[in-house]
CSV table of C-alpha atoms in Angstrom, one decimal:
chain,number,residue,atom,x,y,z
A,1,MET,CA,-19.1,62.4,-66.0
A,2,HIS,CA,-15.6,61.4,-64.9
A,3,VAL,CA,-15.3,58.3,-62.8
A,4,ASN,CA,-12.2,57.5,-60.7
A,5,VAL,CA,-11.3,54.0,-61.6
A,6,GLU,CA,-9.0,53.4,-58.7
A,7,THR,CA,-11.7,54.6,-56.2
A,8,SER,CA,-14.4,52.4,-57.8
A,9,ARG,CA,-12.2,49.3,-57.5
A,10,ARG,CA,-11.3,49.9,-53.9
A,11,PRO,CA,-13.3,47.5,-51.6
A,12,SER,CA,-15.6,49.1,-49.1
A,13,ALA,CA,-15.2,48.5,-45.4
A,14,PRO,CA,-17.8,45.7,-45.3
A,15,GLY,CA,-16.0,44.2,-48.3
A,16,LEU,CA,-12.6,44.2,-46.5
A,17,LEU,CA,-14.2,42.5,-43.5
A,18,ALA,CA,-15.6,39.7,-45.6
A,19,VAL,CA,-12.2,39.2,-47.3
A,20,CYS,CA,-10.5,39.0,-43.9
A,21,LYS,CA,-13.0,36.4,-42.7
A,22,LYS,CA,-12.4,34.3,-45.8
A,23,LEU,CA,-8.6,34.5,-45.4
A,24,SER,CA,-8.9,33.5,-41.7
A,25,THR,CA,-11.0,30.5,-42.7
A,26,LEU,CA,-8.5,29.4,-45.3
A,27,ILE,CA,-5.6,29.8,-42.9
A,28,HIS,CA,-7.4,27.7,-40.3
A,29,VAL,CA,-8.3,25.0,-42.7
A,30,ASN,CA,-4.7,24.7,-43.9
A,31,GLY,CA,-3.5,23.9,-40.5
A,32,LEU,CA,-2.2,27.4,-39.5
A,33,CYS,CA,-3.2,29.5,-36.6
A,34,GLN,CA,-3.6,33.2,-36.0
A,35,PRO,CA,-1.4,34.8,-33.3
A,36,SER,CA,-4.2,34.7,-30.8
A,37,GLU,CA,-4.7,31.0,-31.5
A,38,LEU,CA,-1.0,30.3,-31.1
A,39,GLY,CA,-1.2,32.0,-27.7
A,40,ARG,CA,-4.1,29.8,-26.6
A,41,ALA,CA,-2.4,26.6,-27.8
A,42,SER,CA,0.8,27.4,-26.0
A,43,GLY,CA,-1.2,28.1,-22.8
A,44,VAL,CA,-2.8,24.7,-23.0
A,45,ALA,CA,0.6,23.0,-23.5
A,46,GLU,CA,2.0,24.8,-20.5
A,47,MET,CA,-0.9,23.6,-18.3
A,48,GLU,CA,-0.2,19.9,-18.9
A,49,PRO,CA,3.2,19.7,-17.2
A,50,ARG,CA,1.8,21.8,-14.3
A,51,ARG,CA,-1.1,19.4,-13.9
A,52,GLU,CA,1.2,16.5,-13.9
A,53,GLN,CA,3.5,18.2,-11.4
A,54,ASN,CA,0.6,18.9,-9.1
A,55,MET,CA,-0.4,15.2,-9.3
A,56,ARG,CA,3.1,14.1,-8.5
A,57,ILE,CA,3.4,16.5,-5.5
A,58,LYS,CA,0.1,15.2,-4.1
A,59,ARG,CA,1.1,11.6,-4.6
A,60,GLU,CA,4.5,12.2,-2.8
A,61,ARG,CA,2.7,13.9,0.1
A,62,ILE,CA,0.2,11.1,0.4
A,63,PHE,CA,3.0,8.5,0.3
A,64,ARG,CA,5.0,10.3,2.9
A,65,VAL,CA,2.1,10.7,5.3
A,66,ALA,CA,0.9,7.1,4.8
A,67,SER,CA,4.5,5.8,5.3
A,68,ASP,CA,4.9,7.8,8.5
A,69,PHE,CA,1.6,6.7,10.0
A,70,LEU,CA,2.0,3.0,9.0
A,71,ARG,CA,5.4,2.8,10.5
A,72,ALA,CA,4.5,4.7,13.7
A,73,ARG,CA,1.2,3.0,14.5
A,74,GLY,CA,0.8,-0.1,12.4
A,75,PHE,CA,-1.6,-1.1,9.6
A,76,SER,CA,-4.6,-1.9,11.8
A,77,ALA,CA,-4.6,1.5,13.6
A,78,VAL,CA,-4.4,3.8,10.5
A,79,THR,CA,-7.4,5.1,8.6
A,80,THR,CA,-7.6,6.6,5.1
A,81,GLN,CA,-9.5,9.6,6.5
A,82,GLU,CA,-6.6,10.6,8.7
A,83,VAL,CA,-4.1,10.1,5.9
A,84,SER,CA,-6.1,12.4,3.6
A,85,ALA,CA,-6.4,15.0,6.3
A,86,ALA,CA,-2.7,15.0,7.2
A,87,ALA,CA,-1.8,15.1,3.6
A,88,GLY,CA,-4.0,18.1,3.0
A,89,VAL,CA,-6.2,16.4,0.3
A,90,ALA,CA,-9.8,15.5,0.1
A,91,ALA,CA,-10.9,11.9,0.6
A,92,GLY,CA,-12.0,11.7,-3.1
A,93,THR,CA,-8.6,12.9,-4.2
A,94,LEU,CA,-6.8,10.3,-2.0
A,95,PHE,CA,-8.9,7.6,-3.7
A,96,ARG,CA,-7.6,8.6,-7.1
A,97,TYR,CA,-4.2,7.5,-5.9
A,98,ALA,CA,-5.0,4.6,-3.6
A,99,ALA,CA,-8.7,3.5,-3.3
A,100,THR,CA,-8.3,1.6,0.0
A,101,LYS,CA,-6.1,1.4,3.0
A,102,SER,CA,-4.7,-1.9,1.6
A,103,GLU,CA,-3.6,0.0,-1.6
A,104,LEU,CA,-1.9,2.6,0.6
A,105,LEU,CA,0.0,-0.2,2.3
A,106,LEU,CA,1.0,-1.8,-1.0
A,107,MET,CA,2.1,1.6,-2.4
A,108,VAL,CA,4.4,2.2,0.6
A,109,TYR,CA,5.8,-1.3,1.0
A,110,ASN,CA,6.4,-1.9,-2.7
A,111,GLU,CA,9.1,0.8,-2.3
A,112,ALA,CA,10.4,-1.0,0.8
A,113,LEU,CA,10.6,-4.2,-1.1
A,114,ARG,CA,12.3,-2.5,-4.0
A,115,SER,CA,14.9,-1.1,-1.6
A,116,SER,CA,15.6,-4.4,0.1
A,117,ILE,CA,16.0,-6.1,-3.3
A,118,ALA,CA,18.5,-3.5,-4.4
A,119,ASP,CA,20.4,-3.7,-1.1
A,120,GLY,CA,20.7,-7.5,-1.4
A,121,ALA,CA,21.9,-7.2,-5.0
A,122,ALA,CA,24.6,-4.7,-4.1
A,123,ARG,CA,25.9,-6.9,-1.2
A,124,ALA,CA,25.9,-10.1,-3.3
A,125,ALA,CA,27.5,-8.6,-6.4
A,126,LEU,CA,31.1,-9.8,-5.7
A,127,MET,CA,30.3,-13.1,-4.1
A,128,ALA,CA,31.6,-16.2,-6.0
A,129,ASP,CA,29.7,-18.9,-4.2
A,130,PRO,CA,26.2,-19.1,-5.6
A,131,ALA,CA,24.5,-20.2,-2.4
A,132,ASP,CA,26.2,-17.4,-0.4
A,133,ALA,CA,25.2,-14.9,-3.2
A,134,VAL,CA,21.5,-16.0,-3.2
A,135,PHE,CA,21.3,-15.9,0.6
A,136,THR,CA,22.8,-12.5,0.7
A,137,ARG,CA,20.2,-11.4,-1.9
A,138,LEU,CA,17.4,-12.6,0.2
A,139,ARG,CA,18.5,-11.7,3.8
A,140,PRO,CA,17.5,-8.0,3.6
A,141,LEU,CA,13.9,-9.0,2.9
A,142,VAL,CA,13.7,-11.0,6.2
A,143,ALA,CA,15.6,-8.3,8.1
A,144,ALA,CA,13.2,-5.6,6.9
A,145,ALA,CA,10.2,-7.7,7.8
A,146,ALA,CA,11.6,-8.2,11.3
A,147,ARG,CA,11.6,-4.5,11.9
A,148,GLU,CA,7.9,-4.1,11.2
A,149,PRO,CA,6.2,-7.5,11.7
A,150,GLU,CA,2.6,-6.3,11.6
A,151,ASN,CA,2.9,-4.3,8.4
A,152,SER,CA,5.0,-7.0,6.8
A,153,ALA,CA,2.4,-9.7,7.5
A,154,ALA,CA,-0.4,-7.4,6.1
A,155,TYR,CA,1.8,-6.6,3.0
A,156,GLN,CA,2.3,-10.3,2.3
A,157,ARG,CA,-1.4,-11.0,2.7
A,158,GLU,CA,-2.3,-8.3,0.3
A,159,LEU,CA,0.3,-9.5,-2.3
A,160,LEU,CA,-1.0,-13.1,-2.1
A,161,PHE,CA,-4.8,-12.6,-1.7
A,162,GLY,CA,-5.5,-9.0,-2.7
A,163,PRO,CA,-7.6,-8.0,-5.7
A,164,HIS,CA,-5.8,-9.0,-8.9
A,165,GLU,CA,-6.8,-5.8,-10.8
A,166,THR,CA,-5.3,-3.3,-8.4
A,167,LYS,CA,-2.3,-1.3,-9.7
A,168,PHE,CA,-0.1,-1.6,-6.6
A,169,ARG,CA,-0.6,-5.3,-6.2
A,170,ALA,CA,0.5,-5.8,-9.8
A,171,GLU,CA,3.5,-3.6,-9.2
A,172,GLY,CA,4.5,-5.7,-6.1
A,173,MET,CA,4.1,-9.0,-7.9
A,174,ALA,CA,6.2,-7.7,-10.8
A,175,LEU,CA,9.0,-7.0,-8.3
A,176,ILE,CA,8.8,-10.5,-7.0
A,177,LEU,CA,8.8,-12.1,-10.4
A,178,ALA,CA,11.9,-10.0,-11.4
A,179,LEU,CA,13.6,-11.1,-8.2
A,180,GLU,CA,12.9,-14.8,-9.0
A,181,ALA,CA,14.2,-14.3,-12.5
A,182,SER,CA,17.4,-12.7,-11.1
A,183,LEU,CA,17.9,-15.6,-8.7
A,184,SER,CA,17.5,-18.0,-11.7
A,185,ASP,CA,20.1,-16.1,-13.6
A,186,THR,CA,22.5,-16.5,-10.7
A,187,LEU,CA,22.1,-20.2,-10.8
A,188,ARG,CA,22.5,-20.3,-14.6
A,189,ARG,CA,25.7,-18.3,-14.3
A,190,ALA,CA,27.0,-20.8,-11.8
A,191,ALA,CA,26.0,-23.8,-13.9
A,192,PRO,CA,25.6,-22.8,-17.6
A,193,THR,CA,24.2,-26.2,-18.5
A,194,LEU,CA,21.3,-25.9,-16.1
A,195,SER,CA,18.0,-25.9,-18.0
A,196,ASP,CA,15.8,-22.8,-18.1
A,197,GLY,CA,13.0,-24.9,-16.5
A,198,GLU,CA,15.1,-26.1,-13.6
A,199,ALA,CA,16.5,-22.6,-13.0
A,200,ARG,CA,13.0,-21.1,-13.1
A,201,VAL,CA,11.6,-23.6,-10.6
A,202,ALA,CA,14.6,-23.1,-8.3
A,203,GLY,CA,14.2,-19.3,-8.4
A,204,SER,CA,10.5,-19.6,-7.4
A,205,ALA,CA,11.4,-22.0,-4.6
A,206,LEU,CA,14.0,-19.6,-3.3
A,207,PHE,CA,11.5,-16.8,-2.9
A,208,ALA,CA,9.0,-19.2,-1.5
A,209,VAL,CA,11.2,-20.2,1.4
A,210,THR,CA,11.9,-16.5,2.0
A,211,HIS,CA,8.2,-15.8,2.1
A,212,LEU,CA,7.7,-18.6,4.5
A,213,ALA,CA,10.6,-17.4,6.7
A,214,ILE,CA,8.9,-14.0,6.9
A,215,ALA,CA,5.5,-15.5,7.6
A,216,ARG,CA,6.7,-17.7,10.4
A,217,MET,CA,8.6,-14.9,12.0
A,218,THR,CA,5.7,-12.4,11.8
A,219,ALA,CA,2.9,-14.8,12.7
A,220,SER,CA,4.6,-17.1,15.2
A,221,GLY,CA,7.1,-14.8,16.9
A,222,ILE,CA,10.2,-16.8,15.8
A,223,PRO,CA,13.3,-14.7,16.5
A,224,GLU,CA,14.9,-13.0,13.6
A,225,ALA,CA,18.2,-14.8,14.0
A,226,ASP,CA,16.5,-18.2,13.9
A,227,ALA,CA,14.5,-17.2,10.8
A,228,ILE,CA,17.6,-16.0,9.0
A,229,ASP,CA,19.5,-19.2,10.0
A,230,ASP,CA,16.7,-21.3,8.7
A,231,LEU,CA,16.7,-19.3,5.5
A,232,ARG,CA,20.5,-19.9,5.0
A,233,ARG,CA,20.0,-23.7,5.4
A,234,GLN,CA,17.1,-23.8,3.0
A,235,VAL,CA,18.8,-21.7,0.4
A,236,THR,CA,21.9,-23.9,0.6
A,237,HIS,CA,19.7,-27.1,0.0
A,238,ILE,CA,17.9,-25.6,-2.9
A,239,VAL,CA,21.0,-24.2,-4.7
A,240,THR,CA,23.0,-27.3,-4.1
A,241,GLY,CA,20.1,-29.5,-5.4
A,242,ALA,CA,19.6,-27.3,-8.5
A,243,LEU,CA,23.2,-27.3,-9.4
A,244,GLN,CA,23.2,-31.1,-9.1
A,245,HIS,CA,20.5,-31.3,-11.8
A,246,THR,CA,22.9,-30.2,-14.5
A,247,PRO,CA,23.9,-32.8,-17.1
A,248,ALA,CA,27.6,-32.5,-16.1
A,249,ALA,CA,26.8,-33.0,-12.4
A,250,GLN,CA,24.5,-35.9,-13.1
A,251,SER,CA,27.1,-37.5,-15.3
A,252,ALA,CA,29.8,-37.1,-12.6
A,253,ALA,CA,27.5,-38.6,-10.0
A,254,ARG,CA,26.9,-41.7,-12.2
A,255,GLU,CA,30.6,-42.1,-12.7
A,256,GLU,CA,31.2,-41.8,-9.0
A,257,MET,CA,28.5,-44.4,-8.3
A,258,LYS,CA,30.1,-46.8,-10.8
A,259,GLU,CA,33.5,-46.5,-9.1
A,260,THR,CA,31.9,-47.1,-5.7
A,261,GLU,CA,30.2,-50.2,-7.0
A,262,GLN,CA,33.4,-51.6,-8.4
């Protein structure tokens, strides 16, 4: 009987299926993908940016609505329920971005603080006198607070006494610390021999008197012009005192004292 060798060596249909399965397994194990798997992988990759985009759009919508409501009606009159309704998101969705009304306030007014700091820095950039430069840096913060006293008072309260673990409080405090460091740098540029410690303390004191000027204006009804005038005087005292703590200034003061005594 004649046997066709080629036919006898040809795998049957079930045999071909088994070989394909083994090849598929080997390809997968070695880190490769079949075309269908590549399609699924690219689909997942495309979904990530879309999800992030949706989150950003929702956050911007919530921010815009909260900002409009707070500025139009004041912190005490706004509720999270009406913000979520006007923004077109569920209350649970809103809480993913800002868990409380206080966090909404911090979210909105952190941006206002950032804008005031940038405005002051731009105005002071070309000023040679350090006291004038520092005052010009800080004046926009007081002017902004004067426009919205209730919200400014609530914002200061949340920055000082709000929960430490919240994202937006940490963000606001980081802005303040960066401002203080920038004020310290201004003093060091004016007096290179000023120690880091003295410059740091002076920077903190300069923001402290700004904070006090805002608090007195928003809580006691002090006119904006008076608050700004007081701020100018206090800034001049602090900057002058800080610059007099440099070794060169102290040495000159001692020499002047000796000459006076003679």
